[in-house]
Amino acid sequence: MKSKVLIIGACGQIGSELTYKLREIHGHDNVIASDISYGNLDIVNSGIFEILDAQDSTSLKVCIEKYEINTVYLMAAMLSATGEKFPMKAWDLNMSTLFNVLDLAKNGQIKKIFWPSSIAVFGPTTPKKETPQYTIMEPSTVYGITKQVGERWCEYYFNKYGVDVRSIRYPGIISWKTLPGGGTTDYAVDIYHKALADNHFNCFLSENTELPMMYMEDAIKATIQIMEAPASHIHIRSSYNLAAISFTPKDMVHSIKKELSGFTIEYNPDFRQEIADSWPNTIDDSHARKDWNWEHQFSLDDITKDMLANLAEKVKS
């Protein structure tokens, strides 16, 4: 059966790049992008696009039926830092969209779901070094709470109703194609923009705050890889730990200075420091590497070179 794919939240950081990649794989007419507004005109103009609020179960059902969708990537969410400002909005958005998609799958209208979790499911009591797949999870942010609860519901719908839902716990994601979207790890995107524009960055985390991070190309590869794996290989139906590299703002400065020697930085930690301090430093993702052969490609210096080169070209154009 040919895949007919709906991406919810296609104008976001991950959703936009996922849309392009899935259209390469399945064809433009088989991948429908959707979001609540025309927030990314490149995505809007690149293929079929629908204005869709996935909190509205009726509108979602109509869209699924209209395009005969069998696979949904639910990428819409309110992220960590923004969620702390609007906790109930974050809860409502992150949970209602998940239930609406899970229920459509339960009723046989969707065959496969991808739903992203996050390292935000972990909390200050979680082991910080090589955080294992199965461990203490006491998240301290609304975003993390929604992701932890979502993991439990995904596993429940799989066990109870046979819903083929797959998930990975994304670390911080770095990309040059979209602007930072309100996450605590987004400093690692903004720093490259400011490095080129001002040769200086004001960092909202302290210099030794080590966090798990990943380049967008690796994140997209992992997302597609888990969705293309045979169902028999997916042994975890809550969410898989996923990792690539871990580094600190200080490490980033060292890497950027190899390309821009005059780059400077100031450290002025704000409320996001407490969020970052509650998350792991490094992640054990051995289950993903064993079950569906996950492996990352990009090092920090690889990321720095690619980010600066592509952002410089983007400015010129």
C-alpha positions as a LaTeX table, in Angstrom:
\begin{tabular}{lrrr}
\hline
Residue & $x$ (\AA) & $y$ (\AA) & $z$ (\AA) \\
\hline
Met1 & 0.00 & 0.00 & 0.00 \\
Lys2 & 1.33 & 3.39 & $-1.00$ \\
Ser3 & 2.08 & 5.69 & 1.94 \\
Lys4 & $-0.20$ & 8.72 & 2.18 \\
Val5 & 1.39 & 10.90 & 4.81 \\
Leu6 & 0.06 & 13.81 & 6.89 \\
Ile7 & 2.54 & 15.99 & 8.78 \\
Ile8 & 0.93 & 18.01 & 11.58 \\
Gly9 & 3.06 & 20.99 & 12.57 \\
Ala10 & 4.85 & 21.05 & 9.22 \\
Cys11 & 5.95 & 24.68 & 9.57 \\
Gly12 & 7.99 & 23.98 & 12.72 \\
Gln13 & 11.71 & 23.35 & 13.06 \\
Ile14 & 11.64 & 19.58 & 12.65 \\
Gly15 & 8.35 & 19.39 & 10.76 \\
Ser16 & 9.56 & 21.57 & 7.90 \\
Glu17 & 12.68 & 19.55 & 7.16 \\
Leu18 & 10.82 & 16.29 & 7.66 \\
Thr19 & 8.28 & 17.44 & 5.06 \\
Tyr20 & 10.96 & 18.01 & 2.42 \\
Lys21 & 12.60 & 14.64 & 3.09 \\
Leu22 & 9.36 & 12.66 & 3.08 \\
Arg23 & 8.35 & 14.30 & $-0.21$ \\
Glu24 & 11.64 & 13.14 & $-1.69$ \\
Ile25 & 10.85 & 9.60 & $-0.57$ \\
His26 & 7.09 & 9.32 & $-1.20$ \\
Gly27 & 6.44 & 12.00 & $-3.82$ \\
His28 & 4.95 & 15.47 & $-3.41$ \\
Asp29 & 1.35 & 14.38 & $-3.95$ \\
Asn30 & 1.57 & 11.73 & $-1.22$ \\
Val31 & 2.79 & 13.99 & 1.59 \\
Ile32 & 0.33 & 16.56 & 2.92 \\
Ala33 & 1.81 & 19.32 & 5.07 \\
Ser34 & $-0.41$ & 21.05 & 7.64 \\
Asp35 & $-0.20$ & 23.68 & 10.34 \\
Ile36 & $-2.42$ & 26.21 & 12.10 \\
Ser37 & $-1.17$ & 29.08 & 9.91 \\
Tyr38 & 0.95 & 29.91 & 6.87 \\
Gly39 & 3.99 & 30.19 & 9.12 \\
Asn40 & 6.54 & 28.93 & 6.59 \\
Leu41 & 5.82 & 30.00 & 3.03 \\
Asp42 & 8.52 & 27.73 & 1.62 \\
Ile43 & 6.62 & 24.74 & 3.02 \\
Val44 & 3.24 & 26.17 & 1.99 \\
Asn45 & 4.40 & 26.61 & $-1.60$ \\
Ser46 & 6.33 & 23.33 & $-1.89$ \\
Gly47 & 3.34 & 21.00 & $-2.21$ \\
Ile48 & $-0.10$ & 20.23 & $-0.84$ \\
Phe49 & $-0.73$ & 22.28 & 2.30 \\
Glu50 & $-3.73$ & 22.41 & 4.63 \\
Ile51 & $-4.57$ & 24.82 & 7.43 \\
Leu52 & $-5.36$ & 22.40 & 10.24 \\
Asp53 & $-5.83$ & 22.69 & 13.99 \\
Ala54 & $-5.22$ & 19.16 & 15.23 \\
Gln55 & $-6.96$ & 20.05 & 18.51 \\
Asp56 & $-10.19$ & 19.99 & 16.47 \\
Ser57 & $-10.91$ & 16.28 & 16.11 \\
Thr58 & $-13.56$ & 16.84 & 13.43 \\
Ser59 & $-11.26$ & 18.89 & 11.20 \\
Leu60 & $-8.51$ & 16.32 & 11.65 \\
Lys61 & $-10.84$ & 13.45 & 10.72 \\
Val62 & $-12.04$ & 15.32 & 7.60 \\
Cys63 & $-8.43$ & 15.90 & 6.49 \\
Ile64 & $-7.50$ & 12.24 & 7.06 \\
Glu65 & $-10.49$ & 11.08 & 4.98 \\
Lys66 & $-10.02$ & 13.71 & 2.25 \\
Tyr67 & $-6.49$ & 12.56 & 1.43 \\
Glu68 & $-6.89$ & 8.88 & 2.46 \\
Ile69 & $-4.05$ & 9.28 & 4.97 \\
Asn70 & $-2.53$ & 6.13 & 6.47 \\
Thr71 & 0.56 & 7.60 & 8.24 \\
Val72 & 0.66 & 10.63 & 10.54 \\
Tyr73 & 3.68 & 12.50 & 11.89 \\
Leu74 & 2.40 & 14.56 & 14.83 \\
Met75 & 5.06 & 17.27 & 15.14 \\
Ala76 & 2.91 & 20.05 & 16.66 \\
Ala77 & 3.80 & 20.96 & 20.25 \\
Met78 & 4.49 & 23.86 & 22.56 \\
Leu79 & 8.14 & 23.57 & 23.62 \\
Ser80 & 9.80 & 23.85 & 27.02 \\
Ala81 & 10.55 & 27.53 & 27.54 \\
Thr82 & 7.32 & 28.73 & 25.90 \\
Gly83 & 5.33 & 26.10 & 27.79 \\
Glu84 & 6.51 & 27.47 & 31.14 \\
Lys85 & 4.96 & 30.82 & 30.20 \\
Phe86 & 1.65 & 29.26 & 29.13 \\
Pro87 & 1.34 & 25.99 & 31.08 \\
Met88 & $-2.33$ & 25.20 & 30.46 \\
Lys89 & $-2.08$ & 26.07 & 26.77 \\
Ala90 & 0.92 & 23.75 & 26.52 \\
Trp91 & $-0.98$ & 20.95 & 28.27 \\
Asp92 & $-4.08$ & 21.37 & 26.10 \\
Leu93 & $-2.15$ & 21.57 & 22.82 \\
Asn94 & 0.29 & 18.76 & 23.48 \\
Met95 & $-2.25$ & 16.30 & 24.90 \\
Ser96 & $-5.40$ & 16.93 & 22.86 \\
Thr97 & $-3.58$ & 16.58 & 19.54 \\
Leu98 & $-2.08$ & 13.27 & 20.63 \\
Phe99 & $-5.42$ & 11.84 & 21.77 \\
Asn100 & $-7.13$ & 12.91 & 18.56 \\
Val101 & $-4.54$ & 11.10 & 16.43 \\
Leu102 & $-4.41$ & 8.01 & 18.67 \\
Asp103 & $-8.20$ & 7.69 & 18.60 \\
Leu104 & $-8.28$ & 7.85 & 14.79 \\
Ala105 & $-5.72$ & 5.03 & 14.72 \\
Lys106 & $-7.69$ & 3.06 & 17.31 \\
Asn107 & $-10.72$ & 3.32 & 15.02 \\
Gly108 & $-8.73$ & 2.04 & 12.04 \\
Gln109 & $-8.47$ & 5.31 & 10.11 \\
Ile110 & $-4.67$ & 5.59 & 10.51 \\
Lys111 & $-2.21$ & 2.72 & 10.17 \\
Lys112 & 0.96 & 4.24 & 11.65 \\
Ile113 & 1.85 & 7.21 & 13.87 \\
Phe114 & 5.08 & 9.00 & 14.69 \\
Trp115 & 4.94 & 11.07 & 17.86 \\
Pro116 & 8.09 & 12.78 & 19.17 \\
Ser117 & 9.05 & 12.70 & 22.82 \\
Ser118 & 12.03 & 14.51 & 24.35 \\
Ile119 & 14.79 & 14.44 & 26.92 \\
Ala120 & 12.42 & 16.74 & 28.83 \\
Val121 & 10.73 & 13.59 & 30.21 \\
Phe122 & 13.70 & 13.32 & 32.54 \\
Gly123 & 14.07 & 15.45 & 35.65 \\
Pro124 & 16.47 & 16.48 & 38.41 \\
Thr125 & 16.32 & 13.01 & 40.04 \\
Thr126 & 17.26 & 11.21 & 36.80 \\
Pro127 & 20.86 & 9.94 & 36.50 \\
Lys128 & 22.63 & 12.57 & 34.40 \\
Lys129 & 25.44 & 10.53 & 32.89 \\
Glu130 & 24.53 & 7.93 & 30.26 \\
Thr131 & 20.86 & 8.24 & 31.21 \\
Pro132 & 19.41 & 4.76 & 30.64 \\
Gln133 & 16.29 & 3.88 & 28.66 \\
Tyr134 & 14.47 & 2.78 & 31.80 \\
Thr135 & 15.07 & 5.12 & 34.71 \\
Ile136 & 13.51 & 7.65 & 37.10 \\
Met137 & 11.43 & 10.23 & 35.24 \\
Glu138 & 10.21 & 13.17 & 37.30 \\
Pro139 & 10.03 & 16.04 & 34.78 \\
Ser140 & 9.97 & 19.57 & 36.18 \\
Thr141 & 8.47 & 21.37 & 33.16 \\
Val142 & 4.98 & 21.29 & 31.68 \\
Tyr143 & 6.50 & 20.26 & 28.35 \\
Gly144 & 8.27 & 17.35 & 30.03 \\
Ile145 & 5.11 & 16.32 & 31.88 \\
Thr146 & 3.12 & 16.23 & 28.63 \\
Lys147 & 5.80 & 14.13 & 26.98 \\
Gln148 & 6.02 & 11.68 & 29.86 \\
Val149 & 2.24 & 11.29 & 29.98 \\
Gly150 & 2.15 & 11.01 & 26.20 \\
Glu151 & 4.65 & 8.15 & 26.29 \\
Arg152 & 2.43 & 6.23 & 28.68 \\
Trp153 & $-0.62$ & 6.76 & 26.48 \\
Cys154 & 1.25 & 5.69 & 23.34 \\
Glu155 & 2.30 & 2.46 & 25.01 \\
Tyr156 & $-1.23$ & 1.95 & 26.34 \\
Tyr157 & $-2.82$ & 2.38 & 22.89 \\
Phe158 & $-0.32$ & $-0.09$ & 21.44 \\
Asn159 & $-0.90$ & $-2.70$ & 24.16 \\
Lys160 & $-4.67$ & $-2.23$ & 24.38 \\
Tyr161 & $-5.68$ & $-1.50$ & 20.80 \\
Gly162 & $-2.70$ & $-2.52$ & 18.67 \\
Val163 & $-2.01$ & 1.04 & 17.49 \\
Asp164 & 1.32 & 1.16 & 15.61 \\
Val165 & 2.75 & 4.27 & 17.26 \\
Arg166 & 6.50 & 4.92 & 17.27 \\
Ser167 & 8.48 & 7.52 & 19.15 \\
Ile168 & 11.96 & 8.80 & 19.94 \\
Arg169 & 13.13 & 11.12 & 22.71 \\
Tyr170 & 14.77 & 13.93 & 20.78 \\
Pro171 & 17.75 & 15.69 & 22.32 \\
Gly172 & 18.34 & 19.34 & 21.41 \\
Ile173 & 18.12 & 19.81 & 17.64 \\
Ile174 & 20.37 & 22.14 & 15.61 \\
Ser175 & 19.30 & 23.39 & 12.18 \\
Trp176 & 20.08 & 26.32 & 9.88 \\
Lys177 & 16.82 & 26.25 & 7.91 \\
Thr178 & 14.44 & 27.56 & 10.59 \\
Leu179 & 14.72 & 30.04 & 13.43 \\
Pro180 & 14.76 & 28.96 & 17.11 \\
Gly181 & 11.31 & 27.87 & 18.25 \\
Gly182 & 11.17 & 28.45 & 22.02 \\
Gly183 & 13.11 & 25.49 & 23.36 \\
Thr184 & 15.79 & 25.56 & 26.06 \\
Thr185 & 18.35 & 23.93 & 23.77 \\
Asp186 & 17.70 & 26.54 & 21.06 \\
Tyr187 & 20.70 & 28.53 & 22.26 \\
Ala188 & 22.70 & 26.10 & 20.14 \\
Val189 & 20.88 & 27.35 & 17.04 \\
Asp190 & 20.80 & 31.04 & 17.88 \\
Ile191 & 24.52 & 31.14 & 18.66 \\
Tyr192 & 25.39 & 30.54 & 15.00 \\
His193 & 23.03 & 33.25 & 13.78 \\
Lys194 & 24.55 & 35.75 & 16.24 \\
Ala195 & 28.09 & 34.61 & 15.48 \\
Leu196 & 27.66 & 35.61 & 11.85 \\
Ala197 & 25.57 & 38.73 & 12.47 \\
Asp198 & 27.38 & 40.21 & 15.50 \\
Asn199 & 30.41 & 37.99 & 16.17 \\
His200 & 29.03 & 37.91 & 19.72 \\
Phe201 & 26.44 & 35.93 & 21.64 \\
Asn202 & 24.61 & 36.52 & 24.91 \\
Cys203 & 23.98 & 33.02 & 26.28 \\
Phe204 & 21.09 & 32.25 & 28.63 \\
Leu205 & 22.88 & 29.13 & 29.95 \\
Ser206 & 26.11 & 28.89 & 31.91 \\
Glu207 & 29.28 & 27.89 & 30.08 \\
Asn208 & 29.54 & 24.36 & 31.49 \\
Thr209 & 25.91 & 23.29 & 30.95 \\
Glu210 & 26.32 & 20.00 & 29.11 \\
Leu211 & 23.30 & 18.79 & 27.14 \\
Pro212 & 22.63 & 16.05 & 24.57 \\
Met213 & 22.37 & 17.57 & 21.09 \\
Met214 & 21.93 & 16.45 & 17.50 \\
Tyr215 & 22.18 & 17.92 & 14.01 \\
Met216 & 18.90 & 18.09 & 12.10 \\
Glu217 & 20.07 & 15.71 & 9.36 \\
Asp218 & 20.69 & 13.04 & 11.99 \\
Ala219 & 17.31 & 13.73 & 13.62 \\
Ile220 & 15.46 & 13.38 & 10.31 \\
Lys221 & 17.39 & 10.21 & 9.52 \\
Ala222 & 16.40 & 8.69 & 12.87 \\
Thr223 & 12.76 & 9.66 & 12.45 \\
Ile224 & 12.46 & 8.04 & 9.04 \\
Gln225 & 14.54 & 5.04 & 10.08 \\
Ile226 & 12.29 & 4.12 & 13.00 \\
Met227 & 9.18 & 4.54 & 10.84 \\
Glu228 & 10.57 & 2.33 & 8.08 \\
Ala229 & 11.73 & $-0.42$ & 10.45 \\
Pro230 & 9.63 & $-3.60$ & 10.54 \\
Ala231 & 7.11 & $-3.53$ & 13.39 \\
Ser232 & 8.73 & $-6.66$ & 14.82 \\
His233 & 11.94 & $-4.67$ & 15.43 \\
Ile234 & 10.22 & $-1.97$ & 17.50 \\
His235 & 10.37 & $-3.33$ & 21.03 \\
Ile236 & 9.75 & $-0.06$ & 22.87 \\
Arg237 & 6.35 & 1.56 & 22.36 \\
Ser238 & 6.71 & 4.39 & 24.86 \\
Ser239 & 9.71 & 6.20 & 23.34 \\
Tyr240 & 13.32 & 5.35 & 22.48 \\
Asn241 & 16.28 & 7.21 & 23.92 \\
Leu242 & 18.16 & 8.87 & 21.07 \\
Ala243 & 21.61 & 10.45 & 21.20 \\
Ala244 & 24.38 & 11.80 & 19.03 \\
Ile245 & 26.77 & 14.14 & 20.88 \\
Ser246 & 26.79 & 16.13 & 24.11 \\
Phe247 & 28.50 & 19.49 & 24.59 \\
Thr248 & 28.47 & 22.75 & 26.57 \\
Pro249 & 28.22 & 26.38 & 25.41 \\
Lys250 & 31.95 & 26.59 & 26.14 \\
Asp251 & 32.56 & 23.70 & 23.72 \\
Met252 & 30.53 & 25.52 & 21.08 \\
Val253 & 32.59 & 28.67 & 21.49 \\
His254 & 35.79 & 26.66 & 20.99 \\
Ser255 & 34.34 & 25.10 & 17.84 \\
Ile256 & 33.08 & 28.42 & 16.42 \\
Lys257 & 36.42 & 30.14 & 17.08 \\
Lys258 & 38.07 & 27.66 & 14.73 \\
Glu259 & 36.01 & 29.33 & 11.98 \\
Leu260 & 35.52 & 32.85 & 13.41 \\
Ser261 & 38.50 & 33.71 & 15.57 \\
Gly262 & 37.09 & 36.99 & 16.89 \\
Phe263 & 33.86 & 35.46 & 18.24 \\
Thr264 & 32.97 & 36.44 & 21.84 \\
Ile265 & 30.32 & 35.34 & 24.31 \\
Glu266 & 28.69 & 36.51 & 27.56 \\
Tyr267 & 26.91 & 34.20 & 29.98 \\
Asn268 & 23.73 & 35.51 & 31.60 \\
Pro269 & 21.72 & 32.49 & 32.78 \\
Asp270 & 17.96 & 33.05 & 33.09 \\
Phe271 & 14.97 & 30.82 & 33.97 \\
Arg272 & 16.01 & 28.36 & 31.26 \\
Gln273 & 19.11 & 27.42 & 33.27 \\
Glu274 & 16.94 & 25.63 & 35.82 \\
Ile275 & 15.23 & 23.72 & 33.02 \\
Ala276 & 18.58 & 22.71 & 31.50 \\
Asp277 & 19.93 & 21.66 & 34.90 \\
Ser278 & 17.06 & 19.18 & 35.24 \\
Trp279 & 17.99 & 17.35 & 32.04 \\
Pro280 & 20.64 & 14.67 & 31.34 \\
Asn281 & 24.21 & 15.43 & 30.27 \\
Thr282 & 24.59 & 12.29 & 28.15 \\
Ile283 & 22.16 & 9.63 & 26.93 \\
Asp284 & 22.42 & 5.85 & 26.57 \\
Asp285 & 20.60 & 5.04 & 23.31 \\
Ser286 & 21.83 & 1.46 & 22.95 \\
His287 & 18.27 & 0.13 & 22.48 \\
Ala288 & 17.76 & 2.26 & 19.36 \\
Arg289 & 21.16 & 1.25 & 18.02 \\
Lys290 & 20.37 & $-2.42$ & 18.59 \\
Asp291 & 16.68 & $-2.57$ & 17.58 \\
Trp292 & 16.70 & $-0.49$ & 14.38 \\
Asn293 & 20.41 & 0.12 & 13.72 \\
Trp294 & 20.51 & 3.80 & 14.66 \\
Glu295 & 23.84 & 5.63 & 14.32 \\
His296 & 24.61 & 9.33 & 14.14 \\
Gln297 & 26.92 & 11.03 & 11.65 \\
Phe298 & 27.69 & 14.64 & 12.68 \\
Ser299 & 30.29 & 15.79 & 15.24 \\
Leu300 & 30.25 & 19.27 & 16.81 \\
Asp301 & 32.86 & 20.59 & 14.38 \\
Asp302 & 30.90 & 19.08 & 11.47 \\
Ile303 & 27.82 & 20.92 & 12.70 \\
Thr304 & 29.66 & 24.22 & 13.13 \\
Lys305 & 31.13 & 24.17 & 9.64 \\
Asp306 & 27.82 & 23.25 & 8.02 \\
Met307 & 25.77 & 25.74 & 10.05 \\
Leu308 & 28.06 & 28.71 & 9.37 \\
Ala309 & 28.42 & 27.88 & 5.67 \\
Asn310 & 24.68 & 27.50 & 5.09 \\
Leu311 & 23.68 & 30.53 & 7.19 \\
Ala312 & 26.23 & 32.67 & 5.34 \\
Glu313 & 24.72 & 31.58 & 2.01 \\
Lys314 & 21.23 & 32.23 & 3.35 \\
Val315 & 22.17 & 35.81 & 4.28 \\
Lys316 & 23.61 & 36.43 & 0.80 \\
Ser317 & 20.46 & 35.22 & $-0.91$ \\
\hline
\end{tabular}
